[in-house]
XYZ file of C-alpha atoms in Angstrom:
389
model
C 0.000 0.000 0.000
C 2.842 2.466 0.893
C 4.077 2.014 -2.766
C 0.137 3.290 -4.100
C 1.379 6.044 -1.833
C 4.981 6.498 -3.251
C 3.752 6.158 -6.685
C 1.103 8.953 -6.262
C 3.416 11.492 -4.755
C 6.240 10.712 -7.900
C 2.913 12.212 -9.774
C 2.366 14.915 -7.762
C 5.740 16.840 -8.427
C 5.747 15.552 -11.793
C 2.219 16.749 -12.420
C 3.571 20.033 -10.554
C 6.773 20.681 -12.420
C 4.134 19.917 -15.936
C 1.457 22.830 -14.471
C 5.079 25.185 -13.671
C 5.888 24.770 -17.570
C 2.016 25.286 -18.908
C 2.715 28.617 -16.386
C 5.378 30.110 -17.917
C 4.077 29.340 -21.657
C 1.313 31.031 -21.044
C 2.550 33.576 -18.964
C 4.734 34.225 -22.155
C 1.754 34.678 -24.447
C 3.036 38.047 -25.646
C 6.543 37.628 -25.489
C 8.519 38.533 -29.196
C 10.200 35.334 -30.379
C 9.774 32.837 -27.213
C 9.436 29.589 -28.341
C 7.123 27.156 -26.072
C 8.112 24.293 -23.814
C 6.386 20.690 -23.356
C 7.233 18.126 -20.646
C 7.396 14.660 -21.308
C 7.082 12.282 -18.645
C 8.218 8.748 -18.109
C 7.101 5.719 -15.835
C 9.422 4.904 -13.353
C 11.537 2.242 -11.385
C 9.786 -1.469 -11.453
C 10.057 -4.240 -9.260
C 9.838 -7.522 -10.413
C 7.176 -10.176 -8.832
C 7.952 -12.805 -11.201
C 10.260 -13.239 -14.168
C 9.059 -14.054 -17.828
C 9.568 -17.766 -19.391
C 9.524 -18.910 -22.694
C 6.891 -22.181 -23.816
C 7.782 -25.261 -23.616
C 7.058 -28.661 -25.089
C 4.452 -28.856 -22.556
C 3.240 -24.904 -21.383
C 2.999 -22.245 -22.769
C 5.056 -19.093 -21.908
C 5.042 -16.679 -18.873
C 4.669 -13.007 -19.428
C 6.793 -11.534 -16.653
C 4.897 -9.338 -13.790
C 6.144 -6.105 -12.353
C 5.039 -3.465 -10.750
C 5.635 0.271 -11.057
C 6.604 2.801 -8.302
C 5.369 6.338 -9.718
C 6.043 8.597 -12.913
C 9.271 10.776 -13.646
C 9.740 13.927 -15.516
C 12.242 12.753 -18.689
C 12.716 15.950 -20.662
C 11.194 19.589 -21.064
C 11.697 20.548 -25.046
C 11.865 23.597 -26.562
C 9.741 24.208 -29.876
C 12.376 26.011 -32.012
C 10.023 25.696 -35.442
C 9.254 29.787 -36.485
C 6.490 31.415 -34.940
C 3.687 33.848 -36.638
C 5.030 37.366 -38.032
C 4.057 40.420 -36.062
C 4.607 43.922 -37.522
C 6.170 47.170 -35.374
C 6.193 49.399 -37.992
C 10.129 49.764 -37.294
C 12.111 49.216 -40.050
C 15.429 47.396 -38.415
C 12.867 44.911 -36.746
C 13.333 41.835 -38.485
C 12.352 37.779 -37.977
C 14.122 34.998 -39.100
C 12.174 32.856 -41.522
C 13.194 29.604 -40.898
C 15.996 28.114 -38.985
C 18.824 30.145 -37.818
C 19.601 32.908 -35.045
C 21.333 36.567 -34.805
C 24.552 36.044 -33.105
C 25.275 38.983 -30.549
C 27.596 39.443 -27.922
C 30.174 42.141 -26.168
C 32.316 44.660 -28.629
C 35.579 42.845 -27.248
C 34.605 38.950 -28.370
C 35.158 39.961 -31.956
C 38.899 39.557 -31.285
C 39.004 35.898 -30.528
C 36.522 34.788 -33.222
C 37.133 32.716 -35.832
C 34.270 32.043 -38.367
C 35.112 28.602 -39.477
C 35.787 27.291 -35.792
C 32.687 26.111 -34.037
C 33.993 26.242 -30.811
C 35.146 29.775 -31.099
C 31.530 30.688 -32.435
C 29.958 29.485 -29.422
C 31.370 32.615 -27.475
C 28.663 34.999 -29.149
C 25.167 34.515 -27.609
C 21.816 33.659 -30.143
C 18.224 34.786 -30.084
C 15.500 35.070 -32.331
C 14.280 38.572 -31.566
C 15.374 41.319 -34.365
C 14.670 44.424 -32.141
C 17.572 45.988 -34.195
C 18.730 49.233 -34.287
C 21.816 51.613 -34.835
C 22.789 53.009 -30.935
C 24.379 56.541 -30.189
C 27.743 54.823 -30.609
C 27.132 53.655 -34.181
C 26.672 49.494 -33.218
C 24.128 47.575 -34.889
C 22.591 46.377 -31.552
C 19.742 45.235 -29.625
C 17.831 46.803 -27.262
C 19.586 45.903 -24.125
C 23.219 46.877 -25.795
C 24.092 43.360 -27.040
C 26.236 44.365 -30.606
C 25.217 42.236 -33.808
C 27.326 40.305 -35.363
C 27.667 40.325 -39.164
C 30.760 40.917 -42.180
C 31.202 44.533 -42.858
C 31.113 46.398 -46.373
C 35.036 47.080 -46.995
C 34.420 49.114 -50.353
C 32.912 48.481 -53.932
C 34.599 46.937 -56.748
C 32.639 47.241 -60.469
C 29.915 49.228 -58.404
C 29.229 46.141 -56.330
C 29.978 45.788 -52.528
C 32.367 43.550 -51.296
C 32.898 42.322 -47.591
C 35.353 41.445 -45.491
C 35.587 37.577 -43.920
C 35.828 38.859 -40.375
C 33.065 38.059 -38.089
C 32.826 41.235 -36.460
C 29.881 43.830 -34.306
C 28.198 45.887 -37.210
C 28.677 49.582 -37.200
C 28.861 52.610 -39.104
C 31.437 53.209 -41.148
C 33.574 55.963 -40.313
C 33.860 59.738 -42.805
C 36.281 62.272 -43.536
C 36.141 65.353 -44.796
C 38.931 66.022 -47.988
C 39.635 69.321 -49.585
C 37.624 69.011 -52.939
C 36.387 71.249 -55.569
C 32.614 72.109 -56.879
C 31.458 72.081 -60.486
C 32.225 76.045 -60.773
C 36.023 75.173 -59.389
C 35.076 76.866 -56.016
C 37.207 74.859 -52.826
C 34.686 72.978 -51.019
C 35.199 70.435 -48.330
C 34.173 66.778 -49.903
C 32.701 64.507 -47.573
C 34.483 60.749 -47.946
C 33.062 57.941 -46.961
C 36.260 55.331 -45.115
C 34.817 51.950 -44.995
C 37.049 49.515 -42.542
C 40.728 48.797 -43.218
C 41.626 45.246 -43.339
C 45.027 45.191 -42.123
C 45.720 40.820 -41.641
C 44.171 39.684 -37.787
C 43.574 43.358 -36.903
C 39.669 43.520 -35.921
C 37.653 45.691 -38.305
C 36.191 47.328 -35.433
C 39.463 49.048 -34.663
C 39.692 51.368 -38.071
C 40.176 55.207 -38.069
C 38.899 55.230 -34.706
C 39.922 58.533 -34.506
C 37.189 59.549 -37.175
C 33.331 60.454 -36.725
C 30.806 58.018 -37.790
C 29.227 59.018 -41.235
C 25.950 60.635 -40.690
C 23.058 58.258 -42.557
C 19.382 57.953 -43.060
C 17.089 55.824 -44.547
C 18.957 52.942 -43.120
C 17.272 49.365 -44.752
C 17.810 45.744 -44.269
C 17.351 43.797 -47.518
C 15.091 40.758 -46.512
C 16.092 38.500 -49.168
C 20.108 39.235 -48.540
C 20.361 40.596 -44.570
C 22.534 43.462 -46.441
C 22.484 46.330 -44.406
C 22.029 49.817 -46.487
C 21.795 53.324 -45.626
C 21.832 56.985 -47.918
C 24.931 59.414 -46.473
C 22.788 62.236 -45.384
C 25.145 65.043 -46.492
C 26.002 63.526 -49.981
C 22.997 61.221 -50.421
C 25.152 58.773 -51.655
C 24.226 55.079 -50.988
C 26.119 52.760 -48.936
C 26.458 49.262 -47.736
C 27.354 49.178 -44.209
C 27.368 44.995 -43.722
C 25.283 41.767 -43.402
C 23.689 40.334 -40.913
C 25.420 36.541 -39.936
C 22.731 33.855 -39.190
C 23.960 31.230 -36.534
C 23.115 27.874 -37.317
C 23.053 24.599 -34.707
C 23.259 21.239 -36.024
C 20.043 20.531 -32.882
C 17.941 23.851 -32.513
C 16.053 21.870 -29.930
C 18.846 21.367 -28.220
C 20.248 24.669 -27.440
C 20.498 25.906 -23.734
C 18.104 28.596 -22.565
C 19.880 31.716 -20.874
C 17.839 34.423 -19.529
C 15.310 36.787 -21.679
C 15.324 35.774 -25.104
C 18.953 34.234 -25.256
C 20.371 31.071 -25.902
C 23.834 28.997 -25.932
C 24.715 26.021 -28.250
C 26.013 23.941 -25.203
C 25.732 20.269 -24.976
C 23.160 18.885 -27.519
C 23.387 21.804 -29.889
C 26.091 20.254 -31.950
C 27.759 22.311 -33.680
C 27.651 26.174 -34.447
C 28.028 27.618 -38.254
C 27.108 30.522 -39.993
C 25.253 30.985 -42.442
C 24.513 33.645 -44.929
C 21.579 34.505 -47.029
C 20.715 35.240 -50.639
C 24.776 34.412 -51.752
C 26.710 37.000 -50.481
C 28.933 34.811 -49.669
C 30.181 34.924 -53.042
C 31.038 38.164 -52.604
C 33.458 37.874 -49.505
C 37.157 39.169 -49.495
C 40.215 39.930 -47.393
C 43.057 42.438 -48.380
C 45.807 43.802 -47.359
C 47.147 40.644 -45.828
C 47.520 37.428 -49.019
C 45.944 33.953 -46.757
C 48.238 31.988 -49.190
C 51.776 34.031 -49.522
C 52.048 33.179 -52.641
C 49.991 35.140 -54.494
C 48.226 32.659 -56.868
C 44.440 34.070 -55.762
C 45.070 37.906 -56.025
C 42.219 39.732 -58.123
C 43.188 42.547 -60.495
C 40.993 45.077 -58.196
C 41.564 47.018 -55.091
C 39.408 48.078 -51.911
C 38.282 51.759 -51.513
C 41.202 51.805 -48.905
C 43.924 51.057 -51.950
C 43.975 47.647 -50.181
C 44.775 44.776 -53.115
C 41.818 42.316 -52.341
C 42.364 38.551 -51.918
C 39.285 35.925 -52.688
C 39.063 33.309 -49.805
C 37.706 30.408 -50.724
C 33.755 29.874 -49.705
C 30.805 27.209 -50.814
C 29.939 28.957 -53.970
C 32.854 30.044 -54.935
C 35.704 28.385 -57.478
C 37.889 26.881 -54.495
C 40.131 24.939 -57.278
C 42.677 27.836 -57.009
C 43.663 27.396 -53.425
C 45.696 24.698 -53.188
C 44.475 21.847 -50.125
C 44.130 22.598 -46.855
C 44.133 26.522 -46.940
C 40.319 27.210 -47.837
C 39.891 28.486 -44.377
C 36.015 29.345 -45.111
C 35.043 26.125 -46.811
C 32.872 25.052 -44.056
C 30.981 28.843 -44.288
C 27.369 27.891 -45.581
C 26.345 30.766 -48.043
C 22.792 29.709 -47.525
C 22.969 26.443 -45.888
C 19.247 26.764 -43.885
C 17.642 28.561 -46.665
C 16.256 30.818 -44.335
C 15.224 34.827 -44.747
C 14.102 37.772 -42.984
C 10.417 39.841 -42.133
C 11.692 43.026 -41.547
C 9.112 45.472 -40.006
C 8.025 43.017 -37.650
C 8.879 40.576 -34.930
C 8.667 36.706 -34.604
C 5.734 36.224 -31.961
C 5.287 33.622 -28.765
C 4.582 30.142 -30.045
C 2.881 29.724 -27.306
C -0.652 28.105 -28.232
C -3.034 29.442 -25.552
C -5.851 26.402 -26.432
C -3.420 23.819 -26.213
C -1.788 25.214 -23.160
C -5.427 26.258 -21.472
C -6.143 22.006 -22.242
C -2.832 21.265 -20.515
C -3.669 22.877 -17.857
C -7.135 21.046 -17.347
C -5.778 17.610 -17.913
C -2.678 18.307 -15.456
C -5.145 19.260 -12.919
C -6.517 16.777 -12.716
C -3.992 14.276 -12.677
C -2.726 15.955 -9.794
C -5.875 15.578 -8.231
C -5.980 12.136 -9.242
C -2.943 11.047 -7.155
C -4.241 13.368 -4.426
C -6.736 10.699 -4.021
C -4.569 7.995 -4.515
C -2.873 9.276 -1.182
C -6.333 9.791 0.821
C -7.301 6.325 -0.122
C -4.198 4.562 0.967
C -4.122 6.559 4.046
C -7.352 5.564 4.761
C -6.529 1.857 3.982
C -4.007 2.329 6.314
C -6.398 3.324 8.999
C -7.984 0.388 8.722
C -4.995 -1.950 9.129
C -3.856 0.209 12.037
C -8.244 -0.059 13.818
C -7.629 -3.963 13.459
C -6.208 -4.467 16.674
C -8.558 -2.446 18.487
């Protein structure tokens, strides 16, 4: 009797830590981008009354008996599938359409990242929540500080942007003002935009830092691309600033849930690439600094910096003249999740208020179910105990 008893209190916390989990779901109705939780439970330890037998050329078989001691929670999962589209208005707000996350972090982690090394990745933070915007100190960055991470716009070759192959915060780039002339010959002062030097391991993030951010409106994220645009206020000129990286885990069920809308690929993540959208990839270059040495992959073109500009070898791109072994990016997915932004809007809770209100019912009362279970073995026990009176 005092294993009816046993049994029914393994279902009381189990049934207790369910109703905690149908709390916080819905308590999370309105939250941008959380992603709901489900708890799975599992029977628990068995004694054995009498062992199973095979037939034999006389009986039959013997199924064994056991009997169960309670229930115990096995997992709480995460629902990491994309939630419903829900519009600010705000034009940096973006959701990620299908499987990925924005990787953020501190200013400072950019100097110890390496884009091809998973393990080096998993320093920078994920989340699904775009609340993007440019801050007062010209970082692409959420709203509680966290920077972006992306691969800045080092200049335009042919009229077309090119990026560097750092995985760096996303900022600004920086402008100067050069002695210049008008169309009448009258000395004017020209305003230059200086995109970010490339100078070999040097972090982008550390160029003319003695120069003021260019002043820019109109600033756009391409859906299809994650290219980051903007129009130089005083020229009106048109600029690419970056693109946005999209973190990919080989489990996005299995990453570990920080606070707010964070999350780490720990243990059961697998590994952590990135990923980038609509090709850009194509499009990626170092300077300054040849990977090789020995000069076999220089391209006739230069930076706007004067910097000669090096193609590293990406998925996408013709690897065949980089000898083995020194394709650095070859594990860099261009597109590799397929996924693409909703800007304008927000990923909303997955939290499914029906299912979660039905939950609720059936979860009370399965805890009031093993309530009963204890009354009535208590009052079993009652009995046993009157029997000597």
């Amino acid at each position: 009797m005092t294993g009816a008893m046993y049994a029914a209190i393994s279902g009381l916390k189990a049934h207790m830590s369910k109703l905690n989990v149908v709390g916080n779901n819905i308590a999370n109705i309105n939250t941008q981008g959380y992603k709901a939780q489900r708890t799975i439970f599992a029977d628990s330890l068995y004694t054995t009354s009498s062992s199973g037998s095979n037939g034999t050329a006389t009986v039959g078989g013997r199924n064994p008996s056991q009997i169960g001691y309670g229930v115990q929670l096995s997992s709480i999962d995460i629902d990491m599938s994309t939630g419903n589209y829900s519009p600010t208005g705000r034009p940096l707000d973006c959701m990620i359409y299908g499987q990925g996350f924005f990787m953020v972090g501190d200013k400072n982690v950019a100097n110890n990242i390496d884009p091809t090394d998973p393990e080096s990745l998993k320093s920078l933070t994920l989340t699904r929540v775009g609340d993007l915007e440019f801050k007062s100190d010209g970082y692409l960055s959420k709203y509680d500080g966290s920077v972006v991470y992306g691969f800045m716009c080092i200049g335009n070759v042919n009229g077309e942007p090119i990026y560097s192959d750092q995985l760096v915060p996303i900022r600004y780039p920086k402008m100067e003002k050069v002695p210049g002339v008008d169309a009448d010959g009258n000395p004017i002062e020209k305003v230059v935009v200086r995109y970010p030097k490339v100078d070999g391991n040097k972090p982008l993030t550390d160029y003319d830092s003695e120069l003021p951010d260019v002043a820019v409106d109109n600033v756009t994220i391409d859906p299809a691309t994650g290219r980051i645009t903007a129009n130089v206020t005083e020229t009106g000129e048109m600029i690419t600033i970056g693109v946005i990286a999209i973190g990919n885990v080989t489990n996005p069920n299995g990453v570990t849930h920080l606070n707010g809308a964070y999350y780490k690929a720990g243990d059961g993540a697998g590994d952590l690439k990135v990923s980038l959208m609509g090709g850009i990839g194509e499009k990626m270059y170092t300077s300054s600094t040849n990977p090789k040495g020995d000069g076999t992959d220089k391209l006739d073109d230069q930076d706007a910096n004067g910097n000669d500009l090096y193609k590293r070898g990406i998925s996408g791109v013709n690897s065949s003249m980089l000898p083995a072994g020194t394709d650095v990016l070859e594990k860099m997915k261009v597109d590799g999740s397929g996924s693409s932004l909703q800007t304008a809007g927000l990923e909303s809770s997955k939290t499914d208020l029906a299912m979660e209100i039905s939950e609720m019912i059936t979860t009370q009362r399965g805890y009031q179910a093993n309530t009963r279970i204890i009354t009535v073995t208590d009052t079993m026990l009652e009995e046993l105990v009157n029997i000597k009176r």
